[in-house]
Amino acid sequence: MRRLDFLRSRYVLPLLLAVNLLLLGTSIYLGFKSAEQMRQIVREDFNQQQLVLARHTASLLQQDIDFLKRELSTLNLSPSIQYLEPLTWANRMRFTLSSVREEGVVEIFRLNPEGTRAYLVNERGLDHVVSGTFKDAPYLAWASNPENKGRVYVSPVSTQVPNYVGRLIMAVAMPTYEESVDESHPHPTGAWSGVLVFYIDAHYLANKFTQQIKSGKTGYAWIVDNQGTFLSHPERDFIGKNAFTVRKQRMSAISFDAINEIQREKMLTGQEGWGTYISGWHGGLAGEIQKLIAYAPVKVGDPAFGQPANPTLSWSVAVVAPEQEVLGVVHSLYLRQFLIQVIIGFFVLSGTMVFLNFRYERQFSATLEEEVTRQKIQLQKTEARYQALVENAADLIYTVGEDGRIESLNRYAAELFAYAFPGKHSGEASPQLFVGHDLYDIFSKKSADFHREWLQEVKETGRTRSKRHQVTIGDMEFWFSTSIVGLKDEQGRIYAYEIISRNVTGRKAIEDRLISMEKLASIGTLAAGVAHEINNPIAVILGFTEHLLEKTDESPEVHETLQVIEEEGLKCKKIVENLLTFARSPERTETNADIHKIMEKLLAVVQNTLLTKKIRLESSLAPDLPRAKGDPQELQQVFINLINNAMDAMKGGGVLKVVTRRSPDGKRVAIEFGDTGNGIPKEAQTKIFDPFFTTKQTGEGTGLGLSVSYGIITKFGGNIIFASYPAEEYPEKHGTTFTVYLPLVTGAEPEAGAEGEESPLTIIS
């Protein structure tokens, strides 16, 4: 009865629970201890595998370096090199370069013993004979020592080698002696005749072996030389930087003492081994990440080749991987072990759970439901954030099936694709409207063919490539920078394609404008020279013509012929003056102008001309415009040229619209000149500001007007843009509008001259 009373006691439930918890806790503790031992074993095994990989890579790199030394020695035995035979030395170097180019050799050259002349073949296969002073080259002084005969000199990697500044260059050299026998030299002198040198791109050579190395899922390899400089690394901005400082510069909040000690005490002293260290990043992850590292040395300057008194040059190959990724391999095994322990504990606790109140069960159910709800909300938030990231991206992101039909797209892609249906999808287009459309429905045939060929290339090669290309959507042309990635199923078969395109149309326009500006500067220099050379003969011709005109009044036929010569000479003089005006590059003068006054005077001057040509003037001049930067006389020249071009475009009459206003950002003045002419042909619009380019008939203009005008406006920090609608494509709204933007004057600036005085107007057509 006492035993039954004890079981009914209120202490039995807590006691049983305490005993079971103690047993379960002991089981969990032992499980954690065994799991930790298992992690340590796996950690060491993985590092051993990484060490094997590092040794193998170092061995391959060592073989390549030894191969280069042998090739250097073989080339050094050639009579063409020893005696620098004029007809054969370059071909002999070029032949050797072709066999060692893939090992990173970028230049082979031979110095004469005086160090005054170098015979070289560079990486493009071009041979040169360079005269200069090379006496300070360390390998020349080294080669002059007879003790170094037959040995190979290896220099530390440097980024300051002439002609290769910024590249990681290593020099491998060998003394050259006249010892070989050929028909031209049957009795060699055996004298020292200089030094033969290979310039090797150390980054190219190192990257050749590390770029394909993959440890685990995301592990990689890198190489440092004995100076602690990264020769190869997945982080491109690390290459050529000091391994002890570049990590700290990138993430100063993390201590890199562990890896620095491994590098200083082990790797730079030519030792091999493995260890662990803390990194601040890996791939797209950031923060403190524990990594495993294995390293092996590469003897670059072996004593058998180099001078024994010097320390051996060595590089170190490191293979690293995140520890968490490695330990994930044993996670399933540990999980099974832990589950067995939990099951055992469950059976032990099952007797105790019989005595537990249903209240605990209800409490547990409520807690579990709350956790499930929280996780569900968290998952929904994560999905919403990802969806918002894609939808609000400033790039076109869309997927295309194997049949070339769009399966999904973001909002920005829908906005651009709407140009293909200007009447159907007006306003903000919904992405769902374009799902199911073929690429040929969105792009022009040429653009759609380009995309389909690219998709086929990705399917056949499996490689992801980025291209910059032109795309036509509806009536709009864009420049895209695009990457296409094949989406694969579990069998590795591509079932769809993800296309990410960035709209770089504005950037492409800027690049084209820079090219045009460089072309403009070059042609301007040429024009100045031509104009000055022609000006003097024209002056002589006009002078003699005027003299003969005075003496031939009684000979009408001769007098009339001389007048024709004078008229044609004056035309040439005008063209020369226009050339000089185009070529002249005056210094920028800090002056300012009242645009409103200039436009009022200008429109008063051309009013009668517009009436005679049946052109109606519609002007809207803002009277309260602030002063803008610019010289009044030069601005008059620009405005009258734009008006003159507009009148020439409206031969049968039309409407000239002139508007002055302040730009929307409030920092510039805008002056618009619009006509209702036939517009500028589409193929000519990209060349409209090029010098000597004109759409007028032969003899009606020189093609310098817009070039000079553009130069004047940009000199004062302004810009000229235009929009043109050719009559063939836009019969209802044809015409051209040029808009001049000038920056406002900031602060008080002195005026250059009195604007009230009339200044001459120069027209360059």
PDB file of N, CA and C in Angstrom, residues 567-616:
ATOM      1  N   GLU A 567      33.475  86.769-108.329  1.00  0.00           N
ATOM      2  CA  GLU A 567      32.379  86.203-107.527  1.00  0.00           C
ATOM      3  C   GLU A 567      32.748  84.826-106.984  1.00  0.00           C
ATOM      4  N   GLU A 568      33.325  83.980-107.834  1.00  0.00           N
ATOM      5  CA  GLU A 568      33.694  82.650-107.373  1.00  0.00           C
ATOM      6  C   GLU A 568      34.805  82.713-106.326  1.00  0.00           C
ATOM      7  N   GLY A 569      35.746  83.644-106.501  1.00  0.00           N
ATOM      8  CA  GLY A 569      36.807  83.815-105.510  1.00  0.00           C
ATOM      9  C   GLY A 569      36.254  84.258-104.169  1.00  0.00           C
ATOM     10  N   LEU A 570      35.247  85.164-104.207  1.00  0.00           N
ATOM     11  CA  LEU A 570      34.628  85.602-102.948  1.00  0.00           C
ATOM     12  C   LEU A 570      33.905  84.435-102.254  1.00  0.00           C
ATOM     13  N   LYS A 571      33.305  83.547-103.069  1.00  0.00           N
ATOM     14  CA  LYS A 571      32.685  82.359-102.467  1.00  0.00           C
ATOM     15  C   LYS A 571      33.732  81.503-101.764  1.00  0.00           C
ATOM     16  N   CYS A 572      34.871  81.317-102.429  1.00  0.00           N
ATOM     17  CA  CYS A 572      35.947  80.539-101.787  1.00  0.00           C
ATOM     18  C   CYS A 572      36.415  81.221-100.519  1.00  0.00           C
ATOM     19  N   LYS A 573      36.512  82.572-100.572  1.00  0.00           N
ATOM     20  CA  LYS A 573      36.949  83.297 -99.380  1.00  0.00           C
ATOM     21  C   LYS A 573      35.960  83.090 -98.223  1.00  0.00           C
ATOM     22  N   LYS A 574      34.667  83.107 -98.571  1.00  0.00           N
ATOM     23  CA  LYS A 574      33.661  82.900 -97.522  1.00  0.00           C
ATOM     24  C   LYS A 574      33.790  81.504 -96.909  1.00  0.00           C
ATOM     25  N   ILE A 575      34.024  80.473 -97.791  1.00  0.00           N
ATOM     26  CA  ILE A 575      34.191  79.112 -97.279  1.00  0.00           C
ATOM     27  C   ILE A 575      35.395  79.029 -96.366  1.00  0.00           C
ATOM     28  N   VAL A 576      36.501  79.704 -96.748  1.00  0.00           N
ATOM     29  CA  VAL A 576      37.709  79.698 -95.922  1.00  0.00           C
ATOM     30  C   VAL A 576      37.436  80.371 -94.587  1.00  0.00           C
ATOM     31  N   GLU A 577      36.696  81.501 -94.606  1.00  0.00           N
ATOM     32  CA  GLU A 577      36.368  82.176 -93.345  1.00  0.00           C
ATOM     33  C   GLU A 577      35.524  81.264 -92.456  1.00  0.00           C
ATOM     34  N   ASN A 578      34.591  80.521 -93.085  1.00  0.00           N
ATOM     35  CA  ASN A 578      33.776  79.591 -92.305  1.00  0.00           C
ATOM     36  C   ASN A 578      34.626  78.470 -91.705  1.00  0.00           C
ATOM     37  N   LEU A 579      35.604  78.005 -92.503  1.00  0.00           N
ATOM     38  CA  LEU A 579      36.509  76.980 -91.979  1.00  0.00           C
ATOM     39  C   LEU A 579      37.276  77.493 -90.778  1.00  0.00           C
ATOM     40  N   LEU A 580      37.779  78.737 -90.876  1.00  0.00           N
ATOM     41  CA  LEU A 580      38.521  79.305 -89.753  1.00  0.00           C
ATOM     42  C   LEU A 580      37.615  79.495 -88.549  1.00  0.00           C
ATOM     43  N   THR A 581      36.369  79.899 -88.805  1.00  0.00           N
ATOM     44  CA  THR A 581      35.427  80.053 -87.690  1.00  0.00           C
ATOM     45  C   THR A 581      35.160  78.709 -87.023  1.00  0.00           C
ATOM     46  N   PHE A 582      35.040  77.646 -87.835  1.00  0.00           N
ATOM     47  CA  PHE A 582      34.820  76.304 -87.279  1.00  0.00           C
ATOM     48  C   PHE A 582      36.021  75.823 -86.481  1.00  0.00           C
ATOM     49  N   ALA A 583      37.235  76.057 -87.035  1.00  0.00           N
ATOM     50  CA  ALA A 583      38.443  75.517 -86.406  1.00  0.00           C
ATOM     51  C   ALA A 583      38.877  76.303 -85.198  1.00  0.00           C
ATOM     52  N   ARG A 584      38.446  77.572 -85.089  1.00  0.00           N
ATOM     53  CA  ARG A 584      38.920  78.418 -83.998  1.00  0.00           C
ATOM     54  C   ARG A 584      38.394  77.887 -82.668  1.00  0.00           C
ATOM     55  N   SER A 585      39.213  77.802 -81.672  1.00  0.00           N
ATOM     56  CA  SER A 585      38.839  77.340 -80.322  1.00  0.00           C
ATOM     57  C   SER A 585      39.099  78.458 -79.323  1.00  0.00           C
ATOM     58  N   PRO A 586      38.231  79.466 -79.269  1.00  0.00           N
ATOM     59  CA  PRO A 586      38.489  80.590 -78.361  1.00  0.00           C
ATOM     60  C   PRO A 586      38.376  80.159 -76.913  1.00  0.00           C
ATOM     61  N   GLU A 587      39.080  80.873 -76.076  1.00  0.00           N
ATOM     62  CA  GLU A 587      38.992  80.581 -74.639  1.00  0.00           C
ATOM     63  C   GLU A 587      37.600  80.930 -74.136  1.00  0.00           C
ATOM     64  N   ARG A 588      37.150  80.159 -73.192  1.00  0.00           N
ATOM     65  CA  ARG A 588      35.821  80.399 -72.625  1.00  0.00           C
ATOM     66  C   ARG A 588      35.842  81.695 -71.820  1.00  0.00           C
ATOM     67  N   THR A 589      34.969  82.617 -72.225  1.00  0.00           N
ATOM     68  CA  THR A 589      34.877  83.903 -71.523  1.00  0.00           C
ATOM     69  C   THR A 589      33.696  83.855 -70.574  1.00  0.00           C
ATOM     70  N   GLU A 590      33.922  84.225 -69.353  1.00  0.00           N
ATOM     71  CA  GLU A 590      32.857  84.242 -68.350  1.00  0.00           C
ATOM     72  C   GLU A 590      32.027  85.502 -68.539  1.00  0.00           C
ATOM     73  N   THR A 591      31.024  85.467 -69.485  1.00  0.00           N
ATOM     74  CA  THR A 591      30.154  86.615 -69.737  1.00  0.00           C
ATOM     75  C   THR A 591      28.723  86.134 -69.621  1.00  0.00           C
ATOM     76  N   ASN A 592      27.774  87.069 -69.729  1.00  0.00           N
ATOM     77  CA  ASN A 592      26.372  86.696 -69.613  1.00  0.00           C
ATOM     78  C   ASN A 592      25.539  87.519 -70.570  1.00  0.00           C
ATOM     79  N   ALA A 593      24.342  87.044 -70.829  1.00  0.00           N
ATOM     80  CA  ALA A 593      23.511  87.663 -71.856  1.00  0.00           C
ATOM     81  C   ALA A 593      22.061  87.668 -71.411  1.00  0.00           C
ATOM     82  N   ASP A 594      21.328  88.677 -71.912  1.00  0.00           N
ATOM     83  CA  ASP A 594      19.889  88.772 -71.700  1.00  0.00           C
ATOM     84  C   ASP A 594      19.214  88.121 -72.901  1.00  0.00           C
ATOM     85  N   ILE A 595      18.761  86.902 -72.740  1.00  0.00           N
ATOM     86  CA  ILE A 595      18.204  86.127 -73.852  1.00  0.00           C
ATOM     87  C   ILE A 595      16.961  86.825 -74.419  1.00  0.00           C
ATOM     88  N   HIS A 596      16.149  87.406 -73.542  1.00  0.00           N
ATOM     89  CA  HIS A 596      14.920  88.036 -74.013  1.00  0.00           C
ATOM     90  C   HIS A 596      15.216  89.184 -74.970  1.00  0.00           C
ATOM     91  N   LYS A 597      16.171  90.061 -74.613  1.00  0.00           N
ATOM     92  CA  LYS A 597      16.522  91.183 -75.489  1.00  0.00           C
ATOM     93  C   LYS A 597      17.116  90.698 -76.799  1.00  0.00           C
ATOM     94  N   ILE A 598      17.987  89.685 -76.719  1.00  0.00           N
ATOM     95  CA  ILE A 598      18.608  89.168 -77.944  1.00  0.00           C
ATOM     96  C   ILE A 598      17.544  88.628 -78.887  1.00  0.00           C
ATOM     97  N   MET A 599      16.584  87.859 -78.361  1.00  0.00           N
ATOM     98  CA  MET A 599      15.560  87.262 -79.221  1.00  0.00           C
ATOM     99  C   MET A 599      14.632  88.324 -79.796  1.00  0.00           C
ATOM    100  N   GLU A 600      14.302  89.376 -79.020  1.00  0.00           N
ATOM    101  CA  GLU A 600      13.449  90.441 -79.558  1.00  0.00           C
ATOM    102  C   GLU A 600      14.113  91.138 -80.745  1.00  0.00           C
ATOM    103  N   LYS A 601      15.386  91.474 -80.581  1.00  0.00           N
ATOM    104  CA  LYS A 601      16.114  92.132 -81.685  1.00  0.00           C
ATOM    105  C   LYS A 601      16.239  91.202 -82.881  1.00  0.00           C
ATOM    106  N   LEU A 602      16.525  89.932 -82.618  1.00  0.00           N
ATOM    107  CA  LEU A 602      16.750  88.970 -83.688  1.00  0.00           C
ATOM    108  C   LEU A 602      15.480  88.744 -84.495  1.00  0.00           C
ATOM    109  N   LEU A 603      14.341  88.592 -83.816  1.00  0.00           N
ATOM    110  CA  LEU A 603      13.085  88.357 -84.534  1.00  0.00           C
ATOM    111  C   LEU A 603      12.664  89.597 -85.330  1.00  0.00           C
ATOM    112  N   ALA A 604      13.006  90.782 -84.817  1.00  0.00           N
ATOM    113  CA  ALA A 604      12.713  92.004 -85.571  1.00  0.00           C
ATOM    114  C   ALA A 604      13.523  92.042 -86.861  1.00  0.00           C
ATOM    115  N   VAL A 605      14.756  91.535 -86.830  1.00  0.00           N
ATOM    116  CA  VAL A 605      15.617  91.551 -88.007  1.00  0.00           C
ATOM    117  C   VAL A 605      15.096  90.595 -89.074  1.00  0.00           C
ATOM    118  N   VAL A 606      14.639  89.393 -88.675  1.00  0.00           N
ATOM    119  CA  VAL A 606      14.249  88.382 -89.663  1.00  0.00           C
ATOM    120  C   VAL A 606      12.769  88.452 -90.007  1.00  0.00           C
ATOM    121  N   GLN A 607      12.012  89.400 -89.443  1.00  0.00           N
ATOM    122  CA  GLN A 607      10.562  89.452 -89.663  1.00  0.00           C
ATOM    123  C   GLN A 607      10.225  89.595 -91.148  1.00  0.00           C
ATOM    124  N   ASN A 608      10.891  90.548 -91.816  1.00  0.00           N
ATOM    125  CA  ASN A 608      10.591  90.788 -93.239  1.00  0.00           C
ATOM    126  C   ASN A 608      10.972  89.596 -94.098  1.00  0.00           C
ATOM    127  N   THR A 609      12.112  88.977 -93.773  1.00  0.00           N
ATOM    128  CA  THR A 609      12.536  87.801 -94.540  1.00  0.00           C
ATOM    129  C   THR A 609      11.507  86.681 -94.420  1.00  0.00           C
ATOM    130  N   LEU A 610      10.970  86.484 -93.219  1.00  0.00           N
ATOM    131  CA  LEU A 610       9.956  85.448 -93.029  1.00  0.00           C
ATOM    132  C   LEU A 610       8.705  85.739 -93.864  1.00  0.00           C
ATOM    133  N   LEU A 611       8.314  87.023 -93.940  1.00  0.00           N
ATOM    134  CA  LEU A 611       7.126  87.385 -94.717  1.00  0.00           C
ATOM    135  C   LEU A 611       7.324  87.102 -96.200  1.00  0.00           C
ATOM    136  N   THR A 612       8.516  87.415 -96.710  1.00  0.00           N
ATOM    137  CA  THR A 612       8.770  87.193 -98.146  1.00  0.00           C
ATOM    138  C   THR A 612       8.789  85.703 -98.469  1.00  0.00           C
ATOM    139  N   LYS A 613       9.138  84.871 -97.507  1.00  0.00           N
ATOM    140  CA  LYS A 613       9.169  83.435 -97.750  1.00  0.00           C
ATOM    141  C   LYS A 613       7.887  82.746 -97.306  1.00  0.00           C
ATOM    142  N   LYS A 614       6.839  83.529 -96.983  1.00  0.00           N
ATOM    143  CA  LYS A 614       5.528  82.985 -96.617  1.00  0.00           C
ATOM    144  C   LYS A 614       5.607  82.081 -95.385  1.00  0.00           C
ATOM    145  N   ILE A 615       6.407  82.506 -94.427  1.00  0.00           N
ATOM    146  CA  ILE A 615       6.571  81.734 -93.181  1.00  0.00           C
ATOM    147  C   ILE A 615       5.952  82.540 -92.044  1.00  0.00           C
ATOM    148  N   ARG A 616       5.020  81.928 -91.325  1.00  0.00           N
ATOM    149  CA  ARG A 616       4.353  82.599 -90.215  1.00  0.00           C
ATOM    150  C   ARG A 616       5.156  82.381 -88.936  1.00  0.00           C
TER     151      ARG A 616
END
